[in-house]
PDB file of N, CA and C in Angstrom:
ATOM      1  N   UNK A  77     -44.587   6.099 -41.268  1.00 47.00           N
ATOM      2  CA  UNK A  77     -44.666   5.485 -39.949  1.00 47.00           C
ATOM      3  C   UNK A  77     -43.650   6.151 -39.023  1.00 47.00           C
ATOM      4  N   UNK A  78     -44.127   6.594 -37.883  1.00 57.00           N
ATOM      5  CA  UNK A  78     -43.262   7.245 -36.906  1.00 57.00           C
ATOM      6  C   UNK A  78     -42.657   6.168 -36.010  1.00 57.00           C
ATOM      7  N   UNK A  79     -41.335   6.223 -35.868  1.00 59.00           N
ATOM      8  CA  UNK A  79     -40.655   5.206 -35.071  1.00 59.00           C
ATOM      9  C   UNK A  79     -40.999   5.343 -33.589  1.00 59.00           C
ATOM     10  N   UNK A  80     -40.932   6.555 -33.078  1.00 60.00           N
ATOM     11  CA  UNK A  80     -41.255   6.788 -31.673  1.00 60.00           C
ATOM     12  C   UNK A  80     -42.469   7.698 -31.586  1.00 60.00           C
ATOM     13  N   UNK A  81     -43.586   7.131 -31.277  1.00 66.00           N
ATOM     14  CA  UNK A  81     -44.782   7.934 -31.063  1.00 66.00           C
ATOM     15  C   UNK A  81     -44.670   8.587 -29.691  1.00 66.00           C
ATOM     16  N   UNK A  82     -45.336   9.693 -29.475  1.00 63.00           N
ATOM     17  CA  UNK A  82     -45.210  10.382 -28.179  1.00 63.00           C
ATOM     18  C   UNK A  82     -45.536   9.500 -26.978  1.00 63.00           C
ATOM     19  N   UNK A  83     -46.551   8.668 -27.094  1.00 69.00           N
ATOM     20  CA  UNK A  83     -46.901   7.818 -25.950  1.00 69.00           C
ATOM     21  C   UNK A  83     -45.829   6.751 -25.728  1.00 69.00           C
ATOM     22  N   UNK A  84     -45.288   6.197 -26.799  1.00 80.00           N
ATOM     23  CA  UNK A  84     -44.233   5.192 -26.661  1.00 80.00           C
ATOM     24  C   UNK A  84     -42.949   5.816 -26.130  1.00 80.00           C
ATOM     25  N   UNK A  85     -42.630   7.014 -26.583  1.00 80.00           N
ATOM     26  CA  UNK A  85     -41.415   7.686 -26.130  1.00 80.00           C
ATOM     27  C   UNK A  85     -41.497   7.983 -24.634  1.00 80.00           C
ATOM     28  N   UNK A  86     -42.647   8.417 -24.171  1.00 80.00           N
ATOM     29  CA  UNK A  86     -42.825   8.677 -22.743  1.00 80.00           C
ATOM     30  C   UNK A  86     -42.674   7.418 -21.920  1.00 80.00           C
ATOM     31  N   UNK A  87     -43.224   6.326 -22.415  1.00 86.00           N
ATOM     32  CA  UNK A  87     -43.117   5.050 -21.704  1.00 86.00           C
ATOM     33  C   UNK A  87     -41.674   4.584 -21.658  1.00 86.00           C
ATOM     34  N   UNK A  88     -40.979   4.720 -22.765  1.00 86.00           N
ATOM     35  CA  UNK A  88     -39.573   4.308 -22.821  1.00 86.00           C
ATOM     36  C   UNK A  88     -38.740   5.150 -21.862  1.00 86.00           C
ATOM     37  N   UNK A  89     -38.956   6.453 -21.858  1.00 89.00           N
ATOM     38  CA  UNK A  89     -38.207   7.326 -20.950  1.00 89.00           C
ATOM     39  C   UNK A  89     -38.515   7.004 -19.489  1.00 89.00           C
ATOM     40  N   UNK A  90     -39.768   6.724 -19.190  1.00 90.00           N
ATOM     41  CA  UNK A  90     -40.154   6.379 -17.824  1.00 90.00           C
ATOM     42  C   UNK A  90     -39.468   5.085 -17.380  1.00 90.00           C
ATOM     43  N   UNK A  91     -39.478   4.077 -18.241  1.00 92.00           N
ATOM     44  CA  UNK A  91     -38.836   2.806 -17.903  1.00 92.00           C
ATOM     45  C   UNK A  91     -37.329   2.979 -17.753  1.00 92.00           C
ATOM     46  N   UNK A  92     -36.719   3.784 -18.619  1.00 94.00           N
ATOM     47  CA  UNK A  92     -35.281   4.036 -18.515  1.00 94.00           C
ATOM     48  C   UNK A  92     -34.961   4.745 -17.199  1.00 94.00           C
ATOM     49  N   UNK A  93     -35.810   5.670 -16.802  1.00 96.00           N
ATOM     50  CA  UNK A  93     -35.608   6.378 -15.540  1.00 96.00           C
ATOM     51  C   UNK A  93     -35.699   5.422 -14.356  1.00 96.00           C
ATOM     52  N   UNK A  94     -36.696   4.567 -14.361  1.00 96.00           N
ATOM     53  CA  UNK A  94     -36.867   3.601 -13.261  1.00 96.00           C
ATOM     54  C   UNK A  94     -35.679   2.645 -13.200  1.00 96.00           C
ATOM     55  N   UNK A  95     -35.254   2.130 -14.336  1.00 97.00           N
ATOM     56  CA  UNK A  95     -34.100   1.220 -14.368  1.00 97.00           C
ATOM     57  C   UNK A  95     -32.850   1.942 -13.887  1.00 97.00           C
ATOM     58  N   UNK A  96     -32.669   3.183 -14.322  1.00 97.00           N
ATOM     59  CA  UNK A  96     -31.521   3.968 -13.877  1.00 97.00           C
ATOM     60  C   UNK A  96     -31.524   4.198 -12.379  1.00 97.00           C
ATOM     61  N   UNK A  97     -32.696   4.467 -11.818  1.00 98.00           N
ATOM     62  CA  UNK A  97     -32.783   4.667 -10.370  1.00 98.00           C
ATOM     63  C   UNK A  97     -32.477   3.383  -9.605  1.00 98.00           C
ATOM     64  N   UNK A  98     -32.938   2.247 -10.117  1.00 98.00           N
ATOM     65  CA  UNK A  98     -32.606   0.966  -9.482  1.00 98.00           C
ATOM     66  C   UNK A  98     -31.102   0.721  -9.523  1.00 98.00           C
ATOM     67  N   UNK A  99     -30.491   0.967 -10.664  1.00 98.00           N
ATOM     68  CA  UNK A  99     -29.044   0.782 -10.777  1.00 98.00           C
ATOM     69  C   UNK A  99     -28.301   1.704  -9.816  1.00 98.00           C
ATOM     70  N   UNK A 100     -28.724   2.941  -9.742  1.00 98.00           N
ATOM     71  CA  UNK A 100     -28.098   3.899  -8.832  1.00 98.00           C
ATOM     72  C   UNK A 100     -28.232   3.441  -7.383  1.00 98.00           C
ATOM     73  N   UNK A 101     -29.392   2.919  -7.024  1.00 98.00           N
ATOM     74  CA  UNK A 101     -29.604   2.427  -5.666  1.00 98.00           C
ATOM     75  C   UNK A 101     -28.654   1.278  -5.342  1.00 98.00           C
ATOM     76  N   UNK A 102     -28.558   0.288  -6.233  1.00 98.00           N
ATOM     77  CA  UNK A 102     -27.718  -0.874  -5.956  1.00 98.00           C
ATOM     78  C   UNK A 102     -26.236  -0.507  -5.935  1.00 98.00           C
ATOM     79  N   UNK A 103     -25.814   0.383  -6.810  1.00 98.00           N
ATOM     80  CA  UNK A 103     -24.416   0.813  -6.803  1.00 98.00           C
ATOM     81  C   UNK A 103     -24.105   1.575  -5.517  1.00 98.00           C
ATOM     82  N   UNK A 104     -24.993   2.461  -5.119  1.00 98.00           N
ATOM     83  CA  UNK A 104     -24.795   3.219  -3.879  1.00 98.00           C
ATOM     84  C   UNK A 104     -24.782   2.289  -2.668  1.00 98.00           C
ATOM     85  N   UNK A 105     -25.662   1.313  -2.658  1.00 98.00           N
ATOM     86  CA  UNK A 105     -25.715   0.360  -1.551  1.00 98.00           C
ATOM     87  C   UNK A 105     -24.429  -0.453  -1.477  1.00 98.00           C
ATOM     88  N   UNK A 106     -23.910  -0.870  -2.632  1.00 97.00           N
ATOM     89  CA  UNK A 106     -22.665  -1.636  -2.660  1.00 97.00           C
ATOM     90  C   UNK A 106     -21.506  -0.801  -2.114  1.00 97.00           C
ATOM     91  N   UNK A 107     -21.423   0.463  -2.499  1.00 97.00           N
ATOM     92  CA  UNK A 107     -20.361   1.327  -1.985  1.00 97.00           C
ATOM     93  C   UNK A 107     -20.522   1.573  -0.489  1.00 97.00           C
ATOM     94  N   UNK A 108     -21.750   1.669  -0.022  1.00 97.00           N
ATOM     95  CA  UNK A 108     -22.005   1.854   1.407  1.00 97.00           C
ATOM     96  C   UNK A 108     -21.513   0.647   2.201  1.00 97.00           C
ATOM     97  N   UNK A 109     -21.842  -0.555   1.735  1.00 97.00           N
ATOM     98  CA  UNK A 109     -21.394  -1.778   2.408  1.00 97.00           C
ATOM     99  C   UNK A 109     -19.874  -1.868   2.375  1.00 97.00           C
ATOM    100  N   UNK A 110     -19.282  -1.527   1.237  1.00 95.00           N
ATOM    101  CA  UNK A 110     -17.823  -1.567   1.100  1.00 95.00           C
ATOM    102  C   UNK A 110     -17.171  -0.628   2.106  1.00 95.00           C
ATOM    103  N   UNK A 111     -17.724   0.572   2.249  1.00 95.00           N
ATOM    104  CA  UNK A 111     -17.169   1.532   3.197  1.00 95.00           C
ATOM    105  C   UNK A 111     -17.304   1.024   4.628  1.00 95.00           C
ATOM    106  N   UNK A 112     -18.412   0.393   4.954  1.00 94.00           N
ATOM    107  CA  UNK A 112     -18.580  -0.168   6.299  1.00 94.00           C
ATOM    108  C   UNK A 112     -17.530  -1.235   6.588  1.00 94.00           C
ATOM    109  N   UNK A 113     -17.275  -2.091   5.613  1.00 93.00           N
ATOM    110  CA  UNK A 113     -16.285  -3.158   5.796  1.00 93.00           C
ATOM    111  C   UNK A 113     -14.894  -2.563   5.968  1.00 93.00           C
ATOM    112  N   UNK A 114     -14.545  -1.586   5.138  1.00 92.00           N
ATOM    113  CA  UNK A 114     -13.223  -0.971   5.242  1.00 92.00           C
ATOM    114  C   UNK A 114     -13.049  -0.263   6.583  1.00 92.00           C
ATOM    115  N   UNK A 115     -14.072   0.447   7.038  1.00 92.00           N
ATOM    116  CA  UNK A 115     -13.984   1.125   8.332  1.00 92.00           C
ATOM    117  C   UNK A 115     -13.875   0.123   9.471  1.00 92.00           C
ATOM    118  N   UNK A 116     -14.564  -0.994   9.350  1.00 92.00           N
ATOM    119  CA  UNK A 116     -14.499  -2.024  10.375  1.00 92.00           C
ATOM    120  C   UNK A 116     -13.083  -2.590  10.469  1.00 92.00           C
ATOM    121  N   UNK A 117     -12.478  -2.864   9.311  1.00 89.00           N
ATOM    122  CA  UNK A 117     -11.108  -3.384   9.305  1.00 89.00           C
ATOM    123  C   UNK A 117     -10.134  -2.361   9.884  1.00 89.00           C
ATOM    124  N   UNK A 118     -10.327  -1.102   9.545  1.00 90.00           N
ATOM    125  CA  UNK A 118      -9.453  -0.044  10.063  1.00 90.00           C
ATOM    126  C   UNK A 118      -9.580   0.049  11.582  1.00 90.00           C
ATOM    127  N   UNK A 119     -10.790  -0.052  12.087  1.00 90.00           N
ATOM    128  CA  UNK A 119     -11.002   0.014  13.537  1.00 90.00           C
ATOM    129  C   UNK A 119     -10.370  -1.176  14.242  1.00 90.00           C
ATOM    130  N   UNK A 120     -10.429  -2.357  13.621  1.00 91.00           N
ATOM    131  CA  UNK A 120      -9.791  -3.536  14.216  1.00 91.00           C
ATOM    132  C   UNK A 120      -8.293  -3.324  14.346  1.00 91.00           C
ATOM    133  N   UNK A 121      -7.680  -2.757  13.300  1.00 90.00           N
ATOM    134  CA  UNK A 121      -6.241  -2.506  13.340  1.00 90.00           C
ATOM    135  C   UNK A 121      -5.893  -1.488  14.430  1.00 90.00           C
ATOM    136  N   UNK A 122      -6.705  -0.450  14.564  1.00 92.00           N
ATOM    137  CA  UNK A 122      -6.458   0.558  15.607  1.00 92.00           C
ATOM    138  C   UNK A 122      -6.559  -0.058  16.994  1.00 92.00           C
ATOM    139  N   UNK A 123      -7.540  -0.914  17.193  1.00 94.00           N
ATOM    140  CA  UNK A 123      -7.719  -1.556  18.497  1.00 94.00           C
ATOM    141  C   UNK A 123      -6.536  -2.463  18.806  1.00 94.00           C
ATOM    142  N   UNK A 124      -6.045  -3.181  17.805  1.00 92.00           N
ATOM    143  CA  UNK A 124      -4.886  -4.052  18.018  1.00 92.00           C
ATOM    144  C   UNK A 124      -3.651  -3.238  18.393  1.00 92.00           C
ATOM    145  N   UNK A 125      -3.461  -2.089  17.743  1.00 94.00           N
ATOM    146  CA  UNK A 125      -2.322  -1.229  18.074  1.00 94.00           C
ATOM    147  C   UNK A 125      -2.440  -0.701  19.502  1.00 94.00           C
ATOM    148  N   UNK A 126      -3.627  -0.314  19.889  1.00 94.00           N
ATOM    149  CA  UNK A 126      -3.842   0.190  21.251  1.00 94.00           C
ATOM    150  C   UNK A 126      -3.578  -0.915  22.268  1.00 94.00           C
ATOM    151  N   UNK A 127      -4.008  -2.135  21.964  1.00 95.00           N
ATOM    152  CA  UNK A 127      -3.766  -3.254  22.877  1.00 95.00           C
ATOM    153  C   UNK A 127      -2.272  -3.516  23.036  1.00 95.00           C
ATOM    154  N   UNK A 128      -1.517  -3.427  21.938  1.00 94.00           N
ATOM    155  CA  UNK A 128      -0.064  -3.624  22.015  1.00 94.00           C
ATOM    156  C   UNK A 128       0.577  -2.553  22.893  1.00 94.00           C
ATOM    157  N   UNK A 129       0.145  -1.314  22.726  1.00 94.00           N
ATOM    158  CA  UNK A 129       0.693  -0.227  23.534  1.00 94.00           C
ATOM    159  C   UNK A 129       0.349  -0.417  25.005  1.00 94.00           C
ATOM    160  N   UNK A 130      -0.868  -0.862  25.280  1.00 94.00           N
ATOM    161  CA  UNK A 130      -1.262  -1.107  26.669  1.00 94.00           C
ATOM    162  C   UNK A 130      -0.446  -2.238  27.283  1.00 94.00           C
ATOM    163  N   UNK A 131      -0.160  -3.267  26.508  1.00 94.00           N
ATOM    164  CA  UNK A 131       0.660  -4.373  27.009  1.00 94.00           C
ATOM    165  C   UNK A 131       2.063  -3.886  27.351  1.00 94.00           C
ATOM    166  N   UNK A 132       2.624  -3.000  26.514  1.00 93.00           N
ATOM    167  CA  UNK A 132       3.949  -2.442  26.797  1.00 93.00           C
ATOM    168  C   UNK A 132       3.919  -1.627  28.086  1.00 93.00           C
ATOM    169  N   UNK A 133       2.866  -0.846  28.266  1.00 91.00           N
ATOM    170  CA  UNK A 133       2.742  -0.031  29.481  1.00 91.00           C
ATOM    171  C   UNK A 133       2.628  -0.924  30.707  1.00 91.00           C
ATOM    172  N   UNK A 134       1.859  -1.992  30.607  1.00 90.00           N
ATOM    173  CA  UNK A 134       1.692  -2.916  31.735  1.00 90.00           C
ATOM    174  C   UNK A 134       3.024  -3.582  32.073  1.00 90.00           C
ATOM    175  N   UNK A 135       3.811  -3.946  31.057  1.00 89.00           N
ATOM    176  CA  UNK A 135       5.117  -4.564  31.304  1.00 89.00           C
ATOM    177  C   UNK A 135       6.056  -3.592  32.005  1.00 89.00           C
ATOM    178  N   UNK A 136       5.967  -2.311  31.665  1.00 87.00           N
ATOM    179  CA  UNK A 136       6.831  -1.316  32.301  1.00 87.00           C
ATOM    180  C   UNK A 136       6.453  -1.085  33.759  1.00 87.00           C
ATOM    181  N   UNK A 137       5.208  -1.312  34.089  1.00 82.00           N
ATOM    182  CA  UNK A 137       4.774  -1.125  35.477  1.00 82.00           C
ATOM    183  C   UNK A 137       5.202  -2.324  36.298  1.00 82.00           C
TER     184      UNK A 137
END
């Protein structure tokens, strides 16, 4: 008795490929969202620093 027949092996490889692609998609999507959040936080900090500098300039005027 053959454990992996050619037709079964092809089906198993195909399913493994599909599952792997789904996992890759979700991991990539999670990293994309994470990067968006980090960039958003960084931009907020930059805007706050610029506002502080503008307030100092206004006080000097």
